[in-house]
Tab-separated table of C-alpha atoms and ligand atoms in Angstrom:
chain	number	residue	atom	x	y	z
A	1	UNK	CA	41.056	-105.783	-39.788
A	2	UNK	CA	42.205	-102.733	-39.792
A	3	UNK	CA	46.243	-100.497	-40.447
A	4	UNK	CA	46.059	-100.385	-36.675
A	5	UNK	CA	46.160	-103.814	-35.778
A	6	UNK	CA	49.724	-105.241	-35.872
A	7	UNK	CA	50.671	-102.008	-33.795
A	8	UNK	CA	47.458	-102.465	-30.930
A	9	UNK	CA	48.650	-106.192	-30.271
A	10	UNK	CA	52.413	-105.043	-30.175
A	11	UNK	CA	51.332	-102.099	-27.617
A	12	UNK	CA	49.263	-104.076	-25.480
A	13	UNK	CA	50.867	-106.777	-24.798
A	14	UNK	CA	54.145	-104.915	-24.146
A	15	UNK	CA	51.912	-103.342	-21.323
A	16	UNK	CA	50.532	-105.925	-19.874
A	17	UNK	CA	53.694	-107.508	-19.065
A	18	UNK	CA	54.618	-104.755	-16.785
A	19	UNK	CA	52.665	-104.967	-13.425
A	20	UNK	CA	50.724	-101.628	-12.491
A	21	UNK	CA	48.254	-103.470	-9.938
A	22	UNK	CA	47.217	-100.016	-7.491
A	23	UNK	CA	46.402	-100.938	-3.767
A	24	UNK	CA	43.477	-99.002	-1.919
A	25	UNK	CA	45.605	-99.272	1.502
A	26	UNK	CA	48.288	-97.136	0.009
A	27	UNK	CA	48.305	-93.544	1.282
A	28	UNK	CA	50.520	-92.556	-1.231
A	29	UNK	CA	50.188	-90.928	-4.848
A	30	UNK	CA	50.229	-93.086	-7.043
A	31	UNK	CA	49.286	-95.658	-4.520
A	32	UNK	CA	51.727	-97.680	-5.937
A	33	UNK	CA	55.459	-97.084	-7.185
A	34	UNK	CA	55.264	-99.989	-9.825
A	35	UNK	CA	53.050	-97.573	-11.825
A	36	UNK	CA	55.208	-94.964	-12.620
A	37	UNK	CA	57.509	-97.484	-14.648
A	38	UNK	CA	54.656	-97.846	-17.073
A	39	UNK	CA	54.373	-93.552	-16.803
A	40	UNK	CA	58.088	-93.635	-17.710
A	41	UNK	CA	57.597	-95.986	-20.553
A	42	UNK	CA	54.777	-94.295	-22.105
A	43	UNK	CA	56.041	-90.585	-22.125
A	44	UNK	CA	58.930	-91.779	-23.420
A	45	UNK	CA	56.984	-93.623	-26.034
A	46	UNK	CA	55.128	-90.239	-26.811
A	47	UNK	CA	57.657	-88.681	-27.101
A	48	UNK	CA	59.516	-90.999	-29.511
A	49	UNK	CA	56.116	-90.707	-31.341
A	50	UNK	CA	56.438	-86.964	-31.899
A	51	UNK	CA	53.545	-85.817	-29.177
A	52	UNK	CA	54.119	-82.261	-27.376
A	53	UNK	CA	54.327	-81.633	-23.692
A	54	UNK	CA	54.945	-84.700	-22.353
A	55	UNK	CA	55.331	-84.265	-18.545
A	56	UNK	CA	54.438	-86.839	-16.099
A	57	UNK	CA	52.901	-85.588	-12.939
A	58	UNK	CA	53.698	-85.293	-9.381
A	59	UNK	CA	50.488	-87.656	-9.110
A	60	UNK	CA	51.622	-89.852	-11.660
A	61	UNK	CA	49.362	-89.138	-14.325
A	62	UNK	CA	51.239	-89.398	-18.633
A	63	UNK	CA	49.798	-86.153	-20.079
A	64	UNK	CA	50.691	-85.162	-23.657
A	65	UNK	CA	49.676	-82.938	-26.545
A	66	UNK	CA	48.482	-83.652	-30.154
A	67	UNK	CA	48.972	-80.871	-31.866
A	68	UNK	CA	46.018	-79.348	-33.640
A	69	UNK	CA	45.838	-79.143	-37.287
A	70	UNK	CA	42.500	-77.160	-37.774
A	71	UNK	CA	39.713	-75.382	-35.666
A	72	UNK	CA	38.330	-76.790	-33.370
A	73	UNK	CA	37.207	-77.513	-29.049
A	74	UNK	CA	40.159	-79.060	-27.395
A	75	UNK	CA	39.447	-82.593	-26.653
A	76	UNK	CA	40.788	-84.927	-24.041
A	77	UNK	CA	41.564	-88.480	-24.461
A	78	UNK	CA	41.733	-90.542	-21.443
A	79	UNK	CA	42.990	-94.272	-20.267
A	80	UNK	CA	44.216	-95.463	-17.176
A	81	UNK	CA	47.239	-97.349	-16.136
A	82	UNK	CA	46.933	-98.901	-13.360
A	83	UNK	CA	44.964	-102.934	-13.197
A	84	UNK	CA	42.300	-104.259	-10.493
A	85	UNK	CA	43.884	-105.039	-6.913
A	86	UNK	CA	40.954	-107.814	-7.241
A	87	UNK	CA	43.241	-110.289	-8.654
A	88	UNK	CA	46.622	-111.538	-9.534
A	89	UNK	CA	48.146	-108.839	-11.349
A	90	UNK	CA	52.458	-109.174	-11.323
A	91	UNK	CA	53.962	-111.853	-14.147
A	92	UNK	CA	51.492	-111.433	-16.850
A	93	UNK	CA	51.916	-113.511	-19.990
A	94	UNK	CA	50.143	-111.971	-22.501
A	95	UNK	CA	49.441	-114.528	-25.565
A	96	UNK	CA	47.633	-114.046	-28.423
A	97	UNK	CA	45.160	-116.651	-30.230
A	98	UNK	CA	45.724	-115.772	-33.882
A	99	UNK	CA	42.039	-116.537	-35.862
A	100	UNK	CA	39.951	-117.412	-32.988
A	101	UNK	CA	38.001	-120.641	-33.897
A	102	UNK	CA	34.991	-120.345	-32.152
A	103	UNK	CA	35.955	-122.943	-29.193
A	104	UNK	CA	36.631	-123.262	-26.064
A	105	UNK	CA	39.834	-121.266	-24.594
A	106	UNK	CA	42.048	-123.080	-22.324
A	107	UNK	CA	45.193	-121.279	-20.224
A	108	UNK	CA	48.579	-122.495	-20.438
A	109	UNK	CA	49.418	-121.931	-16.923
A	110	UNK	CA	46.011	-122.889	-15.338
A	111	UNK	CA	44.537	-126.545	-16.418
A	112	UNK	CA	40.869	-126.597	-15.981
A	113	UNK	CA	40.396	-123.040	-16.607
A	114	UNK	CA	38.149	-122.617	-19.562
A	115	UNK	CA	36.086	-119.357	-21.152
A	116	UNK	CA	33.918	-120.040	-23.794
A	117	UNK	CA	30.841	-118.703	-25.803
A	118	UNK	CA	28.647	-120.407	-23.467
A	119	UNK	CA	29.980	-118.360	-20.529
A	120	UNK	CA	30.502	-115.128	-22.472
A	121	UNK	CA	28.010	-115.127	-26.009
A	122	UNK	CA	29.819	-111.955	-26.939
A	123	UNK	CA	33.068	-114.212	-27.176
A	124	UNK	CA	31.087	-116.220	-29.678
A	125	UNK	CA	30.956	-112.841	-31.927
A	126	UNK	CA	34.448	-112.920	-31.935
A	127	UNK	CA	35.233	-116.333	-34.703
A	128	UNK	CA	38.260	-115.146	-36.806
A	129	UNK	CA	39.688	-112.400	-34.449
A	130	UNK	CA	42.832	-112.360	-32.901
A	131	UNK	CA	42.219	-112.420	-29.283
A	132	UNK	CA	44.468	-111.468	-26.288
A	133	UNK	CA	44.570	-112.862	-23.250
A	134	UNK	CA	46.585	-113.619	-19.957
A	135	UNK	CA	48.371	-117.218	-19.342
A	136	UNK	CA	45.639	-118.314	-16.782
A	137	UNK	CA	47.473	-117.052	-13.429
A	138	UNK	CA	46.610	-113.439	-14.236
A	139	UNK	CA	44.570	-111.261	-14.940
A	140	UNK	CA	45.340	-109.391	-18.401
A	141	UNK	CA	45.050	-105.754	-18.018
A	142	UNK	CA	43.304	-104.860	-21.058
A	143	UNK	CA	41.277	-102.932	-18.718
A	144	UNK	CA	42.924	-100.735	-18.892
A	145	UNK	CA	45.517	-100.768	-21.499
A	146	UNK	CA	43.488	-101.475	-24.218
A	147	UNK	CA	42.777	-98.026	-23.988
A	148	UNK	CA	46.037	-96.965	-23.444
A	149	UNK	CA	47.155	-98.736	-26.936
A	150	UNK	CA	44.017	-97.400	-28.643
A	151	UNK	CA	45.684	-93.858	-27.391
A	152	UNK	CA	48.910	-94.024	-28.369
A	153	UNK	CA	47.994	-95.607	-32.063
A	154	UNK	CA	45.577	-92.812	-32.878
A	155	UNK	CA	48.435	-89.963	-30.982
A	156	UNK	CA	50.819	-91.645	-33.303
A	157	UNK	CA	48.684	-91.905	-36.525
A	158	UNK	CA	47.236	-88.253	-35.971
A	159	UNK	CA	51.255	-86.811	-35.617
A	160	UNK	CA	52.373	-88.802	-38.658
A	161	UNK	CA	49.591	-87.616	-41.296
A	162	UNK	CA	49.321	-83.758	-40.199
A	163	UNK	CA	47.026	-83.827	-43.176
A	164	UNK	CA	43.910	-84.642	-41.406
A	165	UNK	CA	41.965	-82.067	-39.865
A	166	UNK	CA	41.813	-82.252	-35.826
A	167	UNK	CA	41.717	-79.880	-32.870
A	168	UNK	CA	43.959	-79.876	-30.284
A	169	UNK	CA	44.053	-83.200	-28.156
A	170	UNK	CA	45.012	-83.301	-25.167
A	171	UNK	CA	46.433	-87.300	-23.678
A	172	UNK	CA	46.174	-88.182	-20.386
A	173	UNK	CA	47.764	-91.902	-19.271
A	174	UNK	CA	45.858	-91.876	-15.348
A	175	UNK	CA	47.402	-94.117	-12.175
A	176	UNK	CA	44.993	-95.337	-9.802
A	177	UNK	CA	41.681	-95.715	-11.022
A	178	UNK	CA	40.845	-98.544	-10.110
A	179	UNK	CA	40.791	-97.932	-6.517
A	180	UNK	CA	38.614	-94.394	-6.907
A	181	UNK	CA	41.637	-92.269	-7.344
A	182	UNK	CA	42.326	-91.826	-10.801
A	183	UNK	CA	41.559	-87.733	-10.666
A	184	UNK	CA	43.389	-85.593	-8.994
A	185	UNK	CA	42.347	-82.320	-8.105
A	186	UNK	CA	44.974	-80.897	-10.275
A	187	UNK	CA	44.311	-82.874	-13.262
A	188	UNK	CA	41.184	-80.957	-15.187
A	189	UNK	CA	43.011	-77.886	-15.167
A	190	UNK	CA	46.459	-80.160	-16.180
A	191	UNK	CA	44.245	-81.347	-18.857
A	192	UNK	CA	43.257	-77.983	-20.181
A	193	UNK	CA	40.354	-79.957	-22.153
A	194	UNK	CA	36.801	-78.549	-22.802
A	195	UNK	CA	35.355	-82.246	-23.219
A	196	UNK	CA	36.685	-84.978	-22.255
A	197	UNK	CA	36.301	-89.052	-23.230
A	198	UNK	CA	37.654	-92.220	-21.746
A	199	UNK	CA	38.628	-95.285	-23.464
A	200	UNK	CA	37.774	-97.637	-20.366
A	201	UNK	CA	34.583	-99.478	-22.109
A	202	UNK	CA	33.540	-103.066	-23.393
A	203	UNK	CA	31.828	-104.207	-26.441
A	204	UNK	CA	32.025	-102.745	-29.263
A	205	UNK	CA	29.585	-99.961	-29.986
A	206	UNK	CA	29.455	-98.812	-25.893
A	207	UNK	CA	28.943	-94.983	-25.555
A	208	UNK	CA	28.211	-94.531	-21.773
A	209	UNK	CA	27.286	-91.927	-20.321
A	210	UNK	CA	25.919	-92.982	-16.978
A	211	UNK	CA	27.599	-94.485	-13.660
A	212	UNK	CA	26.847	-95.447	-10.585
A	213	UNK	CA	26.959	-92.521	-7.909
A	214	UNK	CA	29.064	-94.165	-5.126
A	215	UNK	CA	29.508	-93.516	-1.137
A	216	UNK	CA	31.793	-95.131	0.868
A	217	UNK	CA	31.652	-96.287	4.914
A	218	UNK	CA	33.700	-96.747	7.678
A	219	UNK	CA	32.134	-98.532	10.661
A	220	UNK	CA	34.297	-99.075	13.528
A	221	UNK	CA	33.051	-100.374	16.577
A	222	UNK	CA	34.972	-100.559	19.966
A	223	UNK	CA	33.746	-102.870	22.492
A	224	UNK	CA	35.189	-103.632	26.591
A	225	UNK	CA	37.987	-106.023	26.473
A	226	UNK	CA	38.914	-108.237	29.382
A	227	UNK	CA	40.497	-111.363	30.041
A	228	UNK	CA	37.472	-113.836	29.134
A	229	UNK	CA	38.065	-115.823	32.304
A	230	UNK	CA	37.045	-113.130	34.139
A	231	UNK	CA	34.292	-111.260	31.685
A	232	UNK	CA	31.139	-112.225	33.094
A	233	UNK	CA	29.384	-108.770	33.435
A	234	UNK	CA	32.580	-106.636	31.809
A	235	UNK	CA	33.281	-107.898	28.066
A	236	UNK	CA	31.214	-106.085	25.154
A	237	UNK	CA	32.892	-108.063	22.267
A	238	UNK	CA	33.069	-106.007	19.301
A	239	UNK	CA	33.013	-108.801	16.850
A	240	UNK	CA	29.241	-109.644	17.910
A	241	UNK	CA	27.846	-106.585	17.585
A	242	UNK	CA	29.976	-105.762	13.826
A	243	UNK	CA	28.348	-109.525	12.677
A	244	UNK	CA	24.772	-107.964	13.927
A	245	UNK	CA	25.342	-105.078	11.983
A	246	UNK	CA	26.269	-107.180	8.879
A	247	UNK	CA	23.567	-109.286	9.560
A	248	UNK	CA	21.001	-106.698	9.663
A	249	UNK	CA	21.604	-105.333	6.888
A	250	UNK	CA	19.764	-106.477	3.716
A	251	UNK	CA	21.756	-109.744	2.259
A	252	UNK	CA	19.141	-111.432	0.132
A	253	UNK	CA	18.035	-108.616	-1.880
A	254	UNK	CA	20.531	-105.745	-1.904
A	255	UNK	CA	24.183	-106.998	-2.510
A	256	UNK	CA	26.105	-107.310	-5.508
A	257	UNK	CA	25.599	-111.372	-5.848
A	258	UNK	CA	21.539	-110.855	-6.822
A	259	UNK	CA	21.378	-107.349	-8.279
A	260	UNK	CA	21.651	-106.451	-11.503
A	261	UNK	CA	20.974	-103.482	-14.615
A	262	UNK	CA	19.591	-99.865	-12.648
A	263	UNK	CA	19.422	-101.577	-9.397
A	264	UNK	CA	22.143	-100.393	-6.877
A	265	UNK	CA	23.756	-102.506	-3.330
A	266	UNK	CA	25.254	-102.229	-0.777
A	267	UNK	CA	29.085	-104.658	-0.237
A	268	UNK	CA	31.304	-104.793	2.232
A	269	UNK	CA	34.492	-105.281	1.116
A	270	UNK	CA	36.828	-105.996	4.264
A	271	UNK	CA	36.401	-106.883	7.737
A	272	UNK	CA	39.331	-106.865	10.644
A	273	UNK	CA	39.950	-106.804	14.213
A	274	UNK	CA	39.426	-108.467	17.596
A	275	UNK	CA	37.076	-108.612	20.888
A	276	UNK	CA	37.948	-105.408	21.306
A	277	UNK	CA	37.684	-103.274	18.149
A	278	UNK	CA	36.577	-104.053	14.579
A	279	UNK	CA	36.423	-102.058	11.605
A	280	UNK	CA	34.698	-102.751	8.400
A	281	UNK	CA	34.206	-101.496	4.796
A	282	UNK	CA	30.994	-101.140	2.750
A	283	UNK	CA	31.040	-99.295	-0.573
A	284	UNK	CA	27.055	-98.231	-1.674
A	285	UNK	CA	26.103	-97.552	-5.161
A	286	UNK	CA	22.913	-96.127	-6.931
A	287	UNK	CA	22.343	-94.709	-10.077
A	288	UNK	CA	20.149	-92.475	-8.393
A	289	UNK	CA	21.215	-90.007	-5.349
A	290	UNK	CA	17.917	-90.587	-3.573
A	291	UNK	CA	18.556	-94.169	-3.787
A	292	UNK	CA	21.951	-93.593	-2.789
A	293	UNK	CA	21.090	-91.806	0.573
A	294	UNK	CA	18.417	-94.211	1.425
A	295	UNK	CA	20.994	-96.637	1.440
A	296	UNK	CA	23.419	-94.686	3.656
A	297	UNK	CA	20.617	-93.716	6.004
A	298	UNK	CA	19.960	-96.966	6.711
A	299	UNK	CA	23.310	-97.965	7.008
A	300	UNK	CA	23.368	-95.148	9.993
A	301	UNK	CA	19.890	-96.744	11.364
A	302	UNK	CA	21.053	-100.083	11.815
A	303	UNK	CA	24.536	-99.015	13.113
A	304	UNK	CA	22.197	-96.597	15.620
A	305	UNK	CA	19.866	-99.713	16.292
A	306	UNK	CA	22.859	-101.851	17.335
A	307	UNK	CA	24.500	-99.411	19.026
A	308	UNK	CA	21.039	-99.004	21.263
A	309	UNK	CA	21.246	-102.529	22.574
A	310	UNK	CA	24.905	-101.739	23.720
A	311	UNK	CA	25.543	-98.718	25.552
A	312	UNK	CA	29.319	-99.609	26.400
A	313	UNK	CA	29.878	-99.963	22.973
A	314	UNK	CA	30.840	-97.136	20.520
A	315	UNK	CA	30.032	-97.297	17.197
A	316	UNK	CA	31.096	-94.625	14.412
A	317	UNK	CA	29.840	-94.829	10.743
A	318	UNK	CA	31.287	-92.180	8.260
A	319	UNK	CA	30.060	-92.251	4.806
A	320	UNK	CA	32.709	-90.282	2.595
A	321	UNK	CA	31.371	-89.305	-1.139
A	322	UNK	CA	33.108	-91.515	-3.927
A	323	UNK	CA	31.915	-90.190	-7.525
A	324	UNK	CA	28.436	-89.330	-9.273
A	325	UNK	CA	26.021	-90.628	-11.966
A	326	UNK	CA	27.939	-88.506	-14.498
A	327	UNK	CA	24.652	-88.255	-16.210
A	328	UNK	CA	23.553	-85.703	-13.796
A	329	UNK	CA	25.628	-83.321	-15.798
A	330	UNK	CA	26.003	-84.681	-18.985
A	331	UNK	CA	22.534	-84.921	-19.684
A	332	UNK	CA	22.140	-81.374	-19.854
A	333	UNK	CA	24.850	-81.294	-22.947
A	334	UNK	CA	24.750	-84.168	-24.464
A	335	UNK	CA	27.349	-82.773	-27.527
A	336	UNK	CA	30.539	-85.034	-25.931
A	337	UNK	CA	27.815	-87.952	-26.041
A	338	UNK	CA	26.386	-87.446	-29.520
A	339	UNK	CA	29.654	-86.521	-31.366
A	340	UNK	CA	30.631	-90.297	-30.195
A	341	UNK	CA	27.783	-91.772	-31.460
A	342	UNK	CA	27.788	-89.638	-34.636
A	343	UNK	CA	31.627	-91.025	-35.575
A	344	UNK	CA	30.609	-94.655	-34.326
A	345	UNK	CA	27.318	-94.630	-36.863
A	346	UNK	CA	30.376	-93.398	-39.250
A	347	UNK	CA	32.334	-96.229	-39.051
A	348	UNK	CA	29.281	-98.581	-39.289
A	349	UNK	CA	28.834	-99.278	-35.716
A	350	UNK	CA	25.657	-98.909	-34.176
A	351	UNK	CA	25.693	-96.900	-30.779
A	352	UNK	CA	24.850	-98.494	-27.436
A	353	UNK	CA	24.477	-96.691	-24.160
A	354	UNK	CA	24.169	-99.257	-21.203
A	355	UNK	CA	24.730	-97.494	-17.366
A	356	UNK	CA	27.791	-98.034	-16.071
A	357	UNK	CA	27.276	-100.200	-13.082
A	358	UNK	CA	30.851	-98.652	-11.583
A	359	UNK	CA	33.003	-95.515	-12.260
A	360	UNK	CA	35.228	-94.313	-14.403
A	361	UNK	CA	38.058	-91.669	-14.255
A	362	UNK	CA	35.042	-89.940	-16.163
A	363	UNK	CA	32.298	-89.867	-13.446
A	364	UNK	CA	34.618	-87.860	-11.550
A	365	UNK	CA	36.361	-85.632	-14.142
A	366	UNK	CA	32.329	-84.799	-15.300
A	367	UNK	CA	31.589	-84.023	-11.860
A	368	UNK	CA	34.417	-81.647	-11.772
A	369	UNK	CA	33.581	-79.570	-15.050
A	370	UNK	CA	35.235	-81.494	-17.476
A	371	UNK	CA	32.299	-83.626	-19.507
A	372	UNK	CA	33.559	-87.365	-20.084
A	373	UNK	CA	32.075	-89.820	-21.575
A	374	UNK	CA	33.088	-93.627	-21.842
A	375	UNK	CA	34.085	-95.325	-25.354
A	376	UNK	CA	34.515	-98.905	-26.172
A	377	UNK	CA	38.177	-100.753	-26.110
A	378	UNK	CA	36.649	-103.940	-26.423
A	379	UNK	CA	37.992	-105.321	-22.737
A	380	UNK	CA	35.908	-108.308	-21.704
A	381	UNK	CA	35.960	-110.833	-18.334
A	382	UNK	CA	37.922	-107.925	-16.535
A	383	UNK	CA	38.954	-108.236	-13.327
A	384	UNK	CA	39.704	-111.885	-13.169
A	385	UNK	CA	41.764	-114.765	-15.446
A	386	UNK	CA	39.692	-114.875	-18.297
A	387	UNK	CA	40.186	-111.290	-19.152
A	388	UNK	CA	40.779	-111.025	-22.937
A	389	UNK	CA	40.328	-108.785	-25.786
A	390	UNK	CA	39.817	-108.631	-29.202
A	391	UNK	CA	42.891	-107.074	-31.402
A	392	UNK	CA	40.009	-106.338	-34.604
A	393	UNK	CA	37.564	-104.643	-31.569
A	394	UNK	CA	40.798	-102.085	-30.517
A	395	UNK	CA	41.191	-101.638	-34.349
A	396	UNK	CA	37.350	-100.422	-34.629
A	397	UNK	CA	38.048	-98.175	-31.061
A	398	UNK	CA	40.742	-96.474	-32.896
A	399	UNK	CA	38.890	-95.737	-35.911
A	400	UNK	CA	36.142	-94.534	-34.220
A	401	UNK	CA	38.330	-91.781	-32.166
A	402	UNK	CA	40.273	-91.273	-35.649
A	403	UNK	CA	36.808	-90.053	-36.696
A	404	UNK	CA	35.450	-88.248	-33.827
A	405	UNK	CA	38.113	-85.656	-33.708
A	406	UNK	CA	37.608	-85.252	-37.594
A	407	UNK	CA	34.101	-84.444	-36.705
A	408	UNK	CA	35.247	-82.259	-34.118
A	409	UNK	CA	37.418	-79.960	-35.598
A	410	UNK	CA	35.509	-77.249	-37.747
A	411	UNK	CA	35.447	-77.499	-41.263
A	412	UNK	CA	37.188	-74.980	-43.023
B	1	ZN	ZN1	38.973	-99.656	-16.272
């Protein structure tokens, strides 16, 4: 237990309850509006708090300023705003269960749902916390506003006892990461930081520094429509040849469902039209850029392959960049990555460095000059209506980011 605690429950459940869900179809920045009432709330917050330059962006990204009180690099302090479109996000009920005993958690709102140790051991660490979680319609959020409490406790605690030592920080409160768009191009100079962490991690102890590297592809495929009483000879349907495609491609040993650790996939993730044109999604991921490429190239081969046995048919695949295996930069200075560990071994936490199997606001921020590795919040079952988090694992987040700007800042 630490001081922080009563004021991390408060924070995050106050930002759960306000929806921020982003939505990949949206053109617009953010992609959606709902996200700049949580950017409203938390700039005023930091404000009320005492924090300098609060602004929020024409992209709708919170930034603010710690002040420094001693020498030292500038250091940016990342979480994002926005929650998963994968799942119910609008109406959360945050709850909290006050001394976890070790059982099975049931949901309110959702009979039958159940999480337990058996499903998720590192819940069974957890006996005597106070744990957070949705109602059981939702999911929580704590990814990621468990970071964005852990933020604005430390901004607040570092304003209110100008005593301790600590470069300048810089605060940044992203929209959109969870659909790839967390970093706009404007942001690293916005940010004005020379390293950079986020606070977008799991168990306790996480220090990551590696991510997938991610492509994603557009295949659209336009066939000959005509009316099918009359097709014999003249119809190419499109929806044939876009199931070959899918069906060509590796299922049983390449997608998400029976991958897992440094192994990457390919996954579509949408599918729509008719007879007469289809388009579909597939995101690839790698940890390796070779890997990453093979996987594109063949997505091109089999697209070319399919195409062959059509020639009415057109079919277009475009593979866009995503982000990169941040490691690819950080690797070469690990300082960001070993300060972190450094003030976790401080507060009696041994330091764990798993890969990523995503992104994070981080992969791209690194990418674009600004090293950024990934800290701990504690987050668990994301994405879904289990989601929960432990109010003692934020605590020892916050401590650990109390102590890495300490052991930032020069000594005098
Ligand atoms: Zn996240």
């Amino acid at each position: 237990m630490t001081e922080f605690c009563p004021r991390l429950e408060e924070r995050l459940c106050r930002y759960a309850a306000v929806d921020t869900q982003s939505d990949e179809e949206s053109p617009s920045s953010p992609s959606t509006a709902i996200q700049l009432t949580l950017a409203r709330m938390l700039a005023e917050e930091l404000t009320r708090i005492g924090a300098a330059d609060v602004t929020v962006t024409d992209y709708g990204a919170v930034l603010a300023t710690v002040p420094a009180t001693a020498e030292g690099p500038v250091i940016g302090m990342l979480a994002h705003m926005d929650t998963a479109p994968a799942y119910h996000a609008a109406g959360v009920k945050p709850r909290v269960i006050r001394g976890y005993n070790g059982g099975e958690i049931t949901y309110p709102d959702a009979p039958g749902l159940v999480n337990s140790p058996a499903a998720n051991p590192y819940l069974g660490e957890k006996v005597g916390h106070d744990l957070i979680t949705a109602s059981g319609l939702t999911l929580l959020g704590a990814d990621d506003k468990a970071g964005v409490a852990i933020l604005m406790t430390l901004a607040e605690h570092l304003i209110a006892n100008p005593q301790i030592p600590h470069g300048k920080l810089r605060i940044a409160f992203t929209p959109d990461e969870e659909i790839g768009r967390g970093v706009d191009a404007r942001l690293p100079a916005d940010l004005g930081a020379d390293f950079a962490y986020t606070l977008d991690g799991g168990a306790v102890g996480e220090i990551e520094y590696e991510s997938f590297s991610a492509d994603g592809a557009k295949v659209k495929v336009k066939g000959v429509s005509t009316h099918p009483g009359t097709a014999k000879g003249k119809m190419v349907n499109a929806l044939h040849l876009a199931a070959k495609i899918i069906e060509m491609l590796p299922q049983a040993t390449q997608t998400p469902e029976v991958v897992e650790g440094r192994e990457g996939f390919w996954h579509i993730t949408n599918i729509a039209g008719t007879a007469a044109e289809v388009e579909f999604s597939i995101i690839l991921r790698d940890f390796e850029l070779e890997g990453l490429a093979a996987r594109g190239a063949l997505l091109q081969q089999v697209c070319a392959a399919v195409a062959a046995t059509e020639p009415r048919a057109e079919i277009t695949c475009t593979i866009r960049p995503q982000y990169r295996n941040m490691r690819y930069w950080l690797e070469k200075d690990m300082t960001p990555v070993e300060l972190a560990r450094k003030a976790c071994r401080a507060e009696g936490i041994e330091p764990l460095s798993v890969p990523i199997r995503g992104g994070t606001d981080g992969s791209r921020l690194t990418e674009m000059g600004v090293p950024c590795p990934n800290i701990f919040t504690g987050m668990q079952d994301i994405h879904g209506p289990l989601e929960w988090v432990s109010v003692q694992d934020m605590g020892q987040a916050t401590q650990v980011c109390l102590r890495l700007v300490q052991l930032a800042a020069k000594p005098v």
